[in-house]
Coordinates of C-alpha atoms in Angstrom, one line a residue:
X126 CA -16.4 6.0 29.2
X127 CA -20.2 6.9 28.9
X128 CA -20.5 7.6 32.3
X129 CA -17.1 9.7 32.6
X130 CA -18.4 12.0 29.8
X131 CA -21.5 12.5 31.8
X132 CA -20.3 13.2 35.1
X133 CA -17.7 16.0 33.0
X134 CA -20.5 17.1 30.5
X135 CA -18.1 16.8 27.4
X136 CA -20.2 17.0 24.1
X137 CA -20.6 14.2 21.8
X138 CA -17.3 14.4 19.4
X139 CA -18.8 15.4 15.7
X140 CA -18.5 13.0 12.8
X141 CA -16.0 14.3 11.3
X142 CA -14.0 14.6 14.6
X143 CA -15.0 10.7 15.4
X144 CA -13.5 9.9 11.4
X145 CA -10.4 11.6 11.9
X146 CA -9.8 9.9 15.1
X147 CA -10.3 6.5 13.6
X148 CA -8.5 7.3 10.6
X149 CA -6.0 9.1 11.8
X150 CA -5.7 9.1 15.4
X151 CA -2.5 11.4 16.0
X152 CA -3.7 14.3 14.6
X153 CA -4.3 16.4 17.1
X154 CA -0.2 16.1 18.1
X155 CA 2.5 18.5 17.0
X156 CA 4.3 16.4 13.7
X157 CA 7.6 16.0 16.1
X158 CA 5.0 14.7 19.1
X159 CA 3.6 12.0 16.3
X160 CA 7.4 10.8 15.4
X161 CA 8.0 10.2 18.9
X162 CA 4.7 8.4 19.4
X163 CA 6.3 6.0 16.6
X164 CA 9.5 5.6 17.3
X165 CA 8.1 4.0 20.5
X166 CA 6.0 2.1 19.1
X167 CA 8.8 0.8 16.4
X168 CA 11.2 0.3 19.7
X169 CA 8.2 -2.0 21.0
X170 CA 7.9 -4.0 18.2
X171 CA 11.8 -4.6 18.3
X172 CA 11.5 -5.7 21.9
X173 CA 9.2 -8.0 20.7
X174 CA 11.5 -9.5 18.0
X175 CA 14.4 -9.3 20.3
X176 CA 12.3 -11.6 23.3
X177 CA 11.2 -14.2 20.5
X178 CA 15.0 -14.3 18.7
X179 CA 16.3 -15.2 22.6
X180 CA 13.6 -17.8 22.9
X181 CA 14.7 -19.2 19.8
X182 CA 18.4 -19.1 21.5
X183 CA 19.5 -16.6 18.9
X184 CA 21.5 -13.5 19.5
X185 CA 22.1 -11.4 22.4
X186 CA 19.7 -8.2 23.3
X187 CA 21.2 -4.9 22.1
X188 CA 20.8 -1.8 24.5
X189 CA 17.4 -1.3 25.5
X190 CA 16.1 -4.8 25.3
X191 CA 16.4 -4.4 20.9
X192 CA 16.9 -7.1 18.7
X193 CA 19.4 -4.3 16.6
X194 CA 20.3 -0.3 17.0
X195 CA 17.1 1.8 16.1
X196 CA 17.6 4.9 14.5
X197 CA 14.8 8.0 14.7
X198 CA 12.0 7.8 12.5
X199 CA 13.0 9.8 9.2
X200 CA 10.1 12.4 9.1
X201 CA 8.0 12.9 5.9
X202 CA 8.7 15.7 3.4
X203 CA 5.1 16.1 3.2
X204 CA 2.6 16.4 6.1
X205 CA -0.6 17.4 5.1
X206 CA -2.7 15.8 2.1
X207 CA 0.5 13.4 1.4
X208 CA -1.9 10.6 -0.5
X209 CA -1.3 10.2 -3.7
X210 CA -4.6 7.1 -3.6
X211 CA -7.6 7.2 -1.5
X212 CA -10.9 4.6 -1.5
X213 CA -13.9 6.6 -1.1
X214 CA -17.0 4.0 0.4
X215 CA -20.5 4.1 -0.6
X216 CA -22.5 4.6 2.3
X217 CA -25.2 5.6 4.7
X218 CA -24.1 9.1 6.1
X219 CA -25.1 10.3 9.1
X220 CA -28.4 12.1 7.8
X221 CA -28.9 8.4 6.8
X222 CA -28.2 9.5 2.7
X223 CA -27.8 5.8 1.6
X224 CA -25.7 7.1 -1.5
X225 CA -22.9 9.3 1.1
X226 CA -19.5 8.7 -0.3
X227 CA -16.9 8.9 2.6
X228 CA -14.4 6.8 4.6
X229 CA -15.8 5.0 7.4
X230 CA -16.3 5.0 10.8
X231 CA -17.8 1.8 12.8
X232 CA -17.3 -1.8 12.1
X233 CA -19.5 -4.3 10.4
X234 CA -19.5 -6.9 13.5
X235 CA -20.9 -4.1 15.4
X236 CA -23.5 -3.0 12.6
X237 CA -22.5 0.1 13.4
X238 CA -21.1 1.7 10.3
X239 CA -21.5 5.4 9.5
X240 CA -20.1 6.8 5.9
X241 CA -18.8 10.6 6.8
X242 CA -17.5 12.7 4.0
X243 CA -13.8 13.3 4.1
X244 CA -13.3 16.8 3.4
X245 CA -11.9 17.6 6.8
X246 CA -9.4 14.4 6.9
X247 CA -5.3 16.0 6.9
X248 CA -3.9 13.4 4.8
X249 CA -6.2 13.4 1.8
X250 CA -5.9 16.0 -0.9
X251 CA -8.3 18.6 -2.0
X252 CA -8.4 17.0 -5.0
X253 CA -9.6 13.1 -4.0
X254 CA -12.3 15.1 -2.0
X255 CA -13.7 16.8 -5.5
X256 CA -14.1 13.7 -7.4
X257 CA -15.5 12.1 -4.5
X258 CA -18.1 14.9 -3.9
X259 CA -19.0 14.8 -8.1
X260 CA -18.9 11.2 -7.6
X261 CA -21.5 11.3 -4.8
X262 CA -23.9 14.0 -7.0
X263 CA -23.5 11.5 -9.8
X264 CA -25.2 8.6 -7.4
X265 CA -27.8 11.0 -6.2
X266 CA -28.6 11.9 -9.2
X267 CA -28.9 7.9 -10.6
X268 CA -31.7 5.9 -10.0
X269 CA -29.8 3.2 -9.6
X270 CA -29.4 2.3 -5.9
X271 CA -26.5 2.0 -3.8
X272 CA -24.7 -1.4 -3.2
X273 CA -24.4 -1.3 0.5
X274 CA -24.8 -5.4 1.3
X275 CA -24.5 -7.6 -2.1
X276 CA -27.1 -10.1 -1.5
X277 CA -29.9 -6.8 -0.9
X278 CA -29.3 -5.5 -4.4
X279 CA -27.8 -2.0 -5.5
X280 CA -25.7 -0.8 -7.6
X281 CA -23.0 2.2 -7.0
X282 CA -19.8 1.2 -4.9
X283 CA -16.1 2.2 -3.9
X284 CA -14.6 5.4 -5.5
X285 CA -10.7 5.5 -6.1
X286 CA -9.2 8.6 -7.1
X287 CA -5.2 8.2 -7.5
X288 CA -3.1 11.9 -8.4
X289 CA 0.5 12.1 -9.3
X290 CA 2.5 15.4 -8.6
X291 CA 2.4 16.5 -12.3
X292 CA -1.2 17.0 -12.0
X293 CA -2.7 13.9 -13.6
X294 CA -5.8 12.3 -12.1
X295 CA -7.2 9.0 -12.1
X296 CA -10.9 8.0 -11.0
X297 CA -11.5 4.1 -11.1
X298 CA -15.5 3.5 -10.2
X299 CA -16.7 -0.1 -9.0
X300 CA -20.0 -1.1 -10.0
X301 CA -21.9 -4.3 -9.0
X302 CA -23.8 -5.9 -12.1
X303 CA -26.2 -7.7 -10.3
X304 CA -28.9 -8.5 -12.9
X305 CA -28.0 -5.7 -15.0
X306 CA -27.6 -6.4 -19.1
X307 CA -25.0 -5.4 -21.5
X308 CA -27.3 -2.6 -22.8
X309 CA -28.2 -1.5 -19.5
X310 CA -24.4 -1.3 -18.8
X311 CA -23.4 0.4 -21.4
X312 CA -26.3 3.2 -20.4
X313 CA -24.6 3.6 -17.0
X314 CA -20.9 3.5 -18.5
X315 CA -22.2 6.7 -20.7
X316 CA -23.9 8.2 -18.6
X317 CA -20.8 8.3 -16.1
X318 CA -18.6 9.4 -18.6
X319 CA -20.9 12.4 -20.1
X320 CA -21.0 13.5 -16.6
X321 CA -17.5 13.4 -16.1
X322 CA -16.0 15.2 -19.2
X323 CA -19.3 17.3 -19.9
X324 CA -21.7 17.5 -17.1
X325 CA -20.7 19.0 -13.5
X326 CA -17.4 16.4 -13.0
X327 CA -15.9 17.8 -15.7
X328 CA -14.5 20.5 -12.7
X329 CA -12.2 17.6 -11.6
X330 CA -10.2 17.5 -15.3
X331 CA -9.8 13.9 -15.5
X332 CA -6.7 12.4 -16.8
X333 CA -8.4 8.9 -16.9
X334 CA -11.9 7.4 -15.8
X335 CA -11.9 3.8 -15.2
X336 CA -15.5 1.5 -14.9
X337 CA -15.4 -1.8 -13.0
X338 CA -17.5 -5.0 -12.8
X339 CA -17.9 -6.2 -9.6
X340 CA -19.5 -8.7 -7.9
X341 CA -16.2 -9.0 -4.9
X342 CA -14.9 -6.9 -2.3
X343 CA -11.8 -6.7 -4.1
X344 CA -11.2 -7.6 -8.1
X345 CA -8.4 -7.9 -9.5
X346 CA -7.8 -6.8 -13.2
X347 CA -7.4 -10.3 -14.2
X348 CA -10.8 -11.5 -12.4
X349 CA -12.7 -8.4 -14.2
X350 CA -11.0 -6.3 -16.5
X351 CA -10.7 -2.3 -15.5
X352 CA -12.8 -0.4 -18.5
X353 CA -11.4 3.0 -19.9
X354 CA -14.3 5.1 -20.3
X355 CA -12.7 8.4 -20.6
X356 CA -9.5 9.9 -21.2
X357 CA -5.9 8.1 -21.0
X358 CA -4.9 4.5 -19.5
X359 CA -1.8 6.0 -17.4
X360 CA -0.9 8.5 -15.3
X361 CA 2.4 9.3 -15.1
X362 CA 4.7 9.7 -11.9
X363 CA 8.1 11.6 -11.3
X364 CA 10.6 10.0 -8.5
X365 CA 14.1 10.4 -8.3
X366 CA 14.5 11.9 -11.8
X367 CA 12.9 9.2 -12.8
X368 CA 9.6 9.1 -14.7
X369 CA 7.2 6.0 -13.8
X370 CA 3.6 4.8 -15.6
X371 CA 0.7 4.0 -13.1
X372 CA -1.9 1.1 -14.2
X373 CA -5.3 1.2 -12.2
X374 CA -4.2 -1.5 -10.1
X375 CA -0.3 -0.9 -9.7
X376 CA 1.2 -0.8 -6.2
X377 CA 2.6 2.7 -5.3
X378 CA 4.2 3.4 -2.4
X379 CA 1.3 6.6 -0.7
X380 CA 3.5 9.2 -0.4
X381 CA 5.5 9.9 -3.1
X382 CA 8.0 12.7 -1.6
X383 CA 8.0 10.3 1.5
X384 CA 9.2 7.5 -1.5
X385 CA 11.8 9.4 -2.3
X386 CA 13.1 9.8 1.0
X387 CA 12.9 5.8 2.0
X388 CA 14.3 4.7 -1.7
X389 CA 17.6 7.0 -1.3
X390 CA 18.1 5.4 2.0
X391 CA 17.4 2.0 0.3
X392 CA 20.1 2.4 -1.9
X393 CA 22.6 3.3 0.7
X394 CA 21.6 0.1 2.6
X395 CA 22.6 -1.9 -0.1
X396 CA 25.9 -1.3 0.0
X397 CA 25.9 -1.6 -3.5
X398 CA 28.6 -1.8 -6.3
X399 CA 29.3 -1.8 -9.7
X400 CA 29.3 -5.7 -10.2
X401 CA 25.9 -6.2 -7.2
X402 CA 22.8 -8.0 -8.7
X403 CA 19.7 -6.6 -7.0
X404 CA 16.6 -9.0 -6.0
X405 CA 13.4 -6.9 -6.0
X406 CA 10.6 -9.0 -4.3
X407 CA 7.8 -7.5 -4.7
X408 CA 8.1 -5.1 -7.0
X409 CA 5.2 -3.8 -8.1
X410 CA 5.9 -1.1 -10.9
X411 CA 9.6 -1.5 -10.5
X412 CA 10.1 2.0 -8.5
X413 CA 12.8 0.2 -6.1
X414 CA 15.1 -1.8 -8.7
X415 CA 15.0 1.2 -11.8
X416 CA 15.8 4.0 -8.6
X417 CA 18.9 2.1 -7.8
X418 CA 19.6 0.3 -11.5
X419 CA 22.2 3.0 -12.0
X420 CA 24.3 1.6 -8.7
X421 CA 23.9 -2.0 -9.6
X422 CA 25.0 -4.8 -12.3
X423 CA 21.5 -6.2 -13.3
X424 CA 18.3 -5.3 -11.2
X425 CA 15.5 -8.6 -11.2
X426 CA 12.3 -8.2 -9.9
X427 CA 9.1 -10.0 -9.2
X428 CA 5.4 -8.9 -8.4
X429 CA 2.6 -11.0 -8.9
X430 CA 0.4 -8.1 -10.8
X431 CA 1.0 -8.6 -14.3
X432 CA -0.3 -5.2 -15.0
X433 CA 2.3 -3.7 -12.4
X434 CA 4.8 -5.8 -14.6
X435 CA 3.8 -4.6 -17.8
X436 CA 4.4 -0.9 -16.1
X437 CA 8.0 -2.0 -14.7
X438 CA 8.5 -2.7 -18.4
X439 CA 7.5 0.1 -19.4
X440 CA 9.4 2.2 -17.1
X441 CA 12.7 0.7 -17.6
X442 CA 12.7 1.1 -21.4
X443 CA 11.3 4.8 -21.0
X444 CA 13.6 5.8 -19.3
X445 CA 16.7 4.1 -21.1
X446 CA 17.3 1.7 -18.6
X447 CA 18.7 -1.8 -20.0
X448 CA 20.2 -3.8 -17.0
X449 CA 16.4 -4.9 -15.3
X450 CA 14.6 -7.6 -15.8
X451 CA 11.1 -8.7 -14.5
X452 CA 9.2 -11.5 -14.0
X453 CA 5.5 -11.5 -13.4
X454 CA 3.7 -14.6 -11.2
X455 CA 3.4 -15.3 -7.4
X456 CA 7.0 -15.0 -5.4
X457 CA 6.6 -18.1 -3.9
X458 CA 6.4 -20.0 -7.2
X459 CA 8.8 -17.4 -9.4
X460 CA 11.7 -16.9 -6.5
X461 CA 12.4 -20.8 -6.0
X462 CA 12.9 -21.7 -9.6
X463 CA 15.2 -18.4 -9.9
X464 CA 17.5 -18.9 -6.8
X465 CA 17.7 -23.0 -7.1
X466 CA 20.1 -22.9 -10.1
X467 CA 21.6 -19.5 -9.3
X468 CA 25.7 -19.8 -9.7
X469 CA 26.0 -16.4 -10.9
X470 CA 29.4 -15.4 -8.7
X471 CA 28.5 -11.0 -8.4
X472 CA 27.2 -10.4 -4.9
X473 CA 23.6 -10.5 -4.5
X474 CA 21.5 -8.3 -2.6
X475 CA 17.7 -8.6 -1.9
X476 CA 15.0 -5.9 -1.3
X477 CA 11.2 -7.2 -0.7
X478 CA 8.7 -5.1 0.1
X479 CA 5.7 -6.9 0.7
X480 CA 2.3 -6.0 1.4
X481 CA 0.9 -6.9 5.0
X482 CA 0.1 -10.6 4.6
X483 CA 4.4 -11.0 4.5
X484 CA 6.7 -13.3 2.6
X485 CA 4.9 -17.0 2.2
X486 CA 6.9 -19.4 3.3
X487 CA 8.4 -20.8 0.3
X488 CA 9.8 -17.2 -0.6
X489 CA 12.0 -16.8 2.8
X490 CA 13.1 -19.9 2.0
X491 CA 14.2 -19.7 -1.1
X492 CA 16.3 -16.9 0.3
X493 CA 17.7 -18.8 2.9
X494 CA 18.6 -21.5 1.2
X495 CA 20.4 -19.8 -1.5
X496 CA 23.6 -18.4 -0.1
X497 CA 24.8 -15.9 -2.5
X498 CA 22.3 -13.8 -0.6
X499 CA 24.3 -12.3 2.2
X500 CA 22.3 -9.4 2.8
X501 CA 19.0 -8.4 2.9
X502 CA 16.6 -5.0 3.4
X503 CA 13.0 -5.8 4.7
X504 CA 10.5 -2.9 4.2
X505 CA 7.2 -3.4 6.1
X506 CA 4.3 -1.7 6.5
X507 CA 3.1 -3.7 9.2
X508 CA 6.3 -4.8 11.1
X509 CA 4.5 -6.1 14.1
X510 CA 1.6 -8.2 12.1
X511 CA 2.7 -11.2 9.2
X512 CA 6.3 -9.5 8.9
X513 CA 7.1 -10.6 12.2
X514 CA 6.7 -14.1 11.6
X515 CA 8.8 -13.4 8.3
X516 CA 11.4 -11.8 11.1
X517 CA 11.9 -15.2 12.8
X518 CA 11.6 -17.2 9.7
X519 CA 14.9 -15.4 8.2
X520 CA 16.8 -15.7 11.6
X521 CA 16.0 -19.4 13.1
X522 CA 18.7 -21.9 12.9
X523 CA 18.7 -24.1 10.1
X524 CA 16.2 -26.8 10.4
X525 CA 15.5 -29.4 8.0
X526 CA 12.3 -30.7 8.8
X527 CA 11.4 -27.0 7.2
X528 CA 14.3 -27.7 4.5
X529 CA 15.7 -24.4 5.7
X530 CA 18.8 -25.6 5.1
X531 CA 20.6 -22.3 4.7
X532 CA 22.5 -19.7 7.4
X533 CA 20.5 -17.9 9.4
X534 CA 20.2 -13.5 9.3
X535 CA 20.5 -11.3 11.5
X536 CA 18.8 -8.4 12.6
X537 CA 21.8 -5.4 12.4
X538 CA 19.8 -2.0 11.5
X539 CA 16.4 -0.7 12.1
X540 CA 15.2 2.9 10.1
X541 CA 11.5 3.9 10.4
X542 CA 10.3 6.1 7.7
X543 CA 6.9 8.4 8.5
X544 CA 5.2 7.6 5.2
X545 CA 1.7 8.1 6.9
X546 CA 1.5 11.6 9.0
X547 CA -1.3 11.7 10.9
X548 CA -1.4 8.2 11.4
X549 CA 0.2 5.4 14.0
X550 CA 1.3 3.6 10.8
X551 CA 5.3 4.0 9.6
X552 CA 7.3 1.5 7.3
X553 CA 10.1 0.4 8.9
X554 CA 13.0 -0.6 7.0
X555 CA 15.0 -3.5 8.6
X556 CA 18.5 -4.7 7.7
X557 CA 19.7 -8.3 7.8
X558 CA 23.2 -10.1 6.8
X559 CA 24.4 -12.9 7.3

């Protein structure tokens, strides 16, 4: 490739040019060039699923070598600056500023990582970009170092910034201790916040300014509590006439007007009716199950972040909604115990919507093993990844070595949704019955 640029004299791509190509690498394309880039990639992955079903001896191809019909990819309402959460990094930039707050680009096996400010990126919003360039004058300002590698010290780490479509902004800081004490803590923790609602990032009107200990790459609330330093705890989220309460930590689907689009469909999927029961795996701040509580009997749902729970709660009661209950703890220990000693005789449909690690094992078999669950809607993020083996667990025959005792699914209707313009990324929405 070095050579070919060369011999043809092409200049070095810029950095911001080399970010949005790593971040999102169909930008340059037309929007209805980057939905067919996807739907091939979606007919790909269902190739795949169809060639591993037939070695397991299941089904028969459907037209095109598919394991089911593939519809188009449903575009996104939204194209440019959809996110409604972006991670900013803590970085060295490319004029080697060991404080530049970015996204990166480079990998850490190849000690190559550059931090490049994201101002220029489509999908982010103007608005993630101000707090993240008051959060990087903030740093700058602080002689308190960067925390680039844990074990060499430093201080000053991720930036996310979460907005809802009312306006409302969230900023959630992580911050590594080290040997820091309480007092010196609290000094930072002022500091941080006096900048924020008096100093120059008082520009980004914060709804709510969260501070958290960190000593991991990823903490949940549990492991070290998120610390209000300014404003409210919630921000608050409109969807499908609906009106839904974020925690720090809660799982939202990225694209809210995208959300709307790929829960409607959801709904019709179902095939819901008056007297259905809907299992919501998965679901975090119970956007899914209170969208479509109106269509259904009762509405149960699971997610293992209590917070995102607490949230669901909220939600359901806020917005007069009786018929949902939900139940916080990992699936694979909740889902068993629920499902073993279900006789209930309505129909019963599940949604899960997991994250890219997939369905544990104990999960999918809870579901096939309990047989009032007849049909089932898979949304993944990451179809060709975890989900896949998810895919094959649903559909093998029954085998009781695995005490997968129940009937197998089937694979009967595939609908990508763009939730991520710009990107090669889609969620794909896959129907089984059985």
């Amino acid at each position: 490739k070095k050579k070919a640029r060369e011999s043809c004299s092409l200049p070095e791509p810029s950095w911001e040019e080399r970010l949005a190509n790593a971040v999102t690498p169909l930008w340059r394309l037309p929007y209805q060039e980057q939905l067919q880039v996807k739907y091939e990639s979606q007919r790909k992955i269902l190739q795949t699923l169809a060639s591993r079903l037939e070695e397991l001896g299941i089904g028969a191809q459907k037209p095109g070598g598919l394991c089911c019909p593939l519809q188009p990819v449903v575009p996104s309402p939204t194209i440019n600056g959809y996110r409604n959460k972006s991670t900013f990094s803590v970085n060295r930039g490319p004029d080697g500023n060991p404080k530049t707050v970015g996204l990166y680009v480079g990998t850490g096996r190849e000690r190559n990582i550059v931090c490049v400010k994201a101002n220029h990126m489509q999908n982010i919003p103007s608005k993630h970009n101000q707090v993240a360039q008051c959060y990087e004058e903030f740093i700058c300002r602080s002689p308190l170092d960067s925390c680039i590698l844990f074990h060499e010290g430093g201080h000053w780490r991720e930036l996310v910034v979460r907005t809802t479509s009312g306006g409302h902004t969230m900023a959630i800081i992580t911050f590594h201790p080290q040997q820091l004490g309480q007092e010196a803590l609290a000094t930072q923790k002022a500091l941080l916040k006096e900048f924020f609602t008096c100093g120059p990032g008082a520009v980004c009107a914060l709804t709510s300014l969260y501070f958290q200990e960190s000593t991991m790459t990823r903490c949940s609330h549990e492991q070290s509590p998120y610390q209000l330093l300014h404003g409210a705890p919630h921000i608050f989220e409109e969807l499908l006439g609906l009106k839904f309460r974020i925690s720090p930590d809660a799982f939202f689907q990225v694209n809210t007007a995208g959300a709307e689009v790929l829960y409607q469909a959801v709904g019709e999927l179902c095939q819901a009716t008056g007297d259905t029961v809907l299992l919501d795996i998965c679901c975090g701040t119970g956007t899914i199950g209170l969208s479509l509580a109106h269509r259904v009997s009762k509405v149960i749902g699971v997610e293992v972040v209590e917070k995102a729970i607490e949230d669901a709660e909220w939600n359901a009661a806020f917005n007069g909604i009786s018929n949902c209950e939900f139940h916080s703890g990992k699936a694979e220990a909740v889902l068993p115990q629920l499902l073993a000693s279900w006789e209930d005789a309505r129909p019963l449909v599940a949604v899960v919507n997991p994250s890219r690690a997939g369905l544990h094992y104990r999960v999918v078999r809870a579901i096939r093993n309990c047989r009032s669950i007849r049909r089932l809607l898979y949304i993944s993020c990451k179809p060709e990844g975890e989900a896949m083996r998810n895919f094959l667990e649903l559909c093998c025959p029954p085998d009781p070595r695995k005490k997968l005792a129940g009937e197998p699914f089937a694979p009967v209707l595939a609908i990508p949704f763009d939730m991520f313009p710009h990107t090669v990324h889609c969620e794909l929405v896959l129907l089984f019955t059985r």
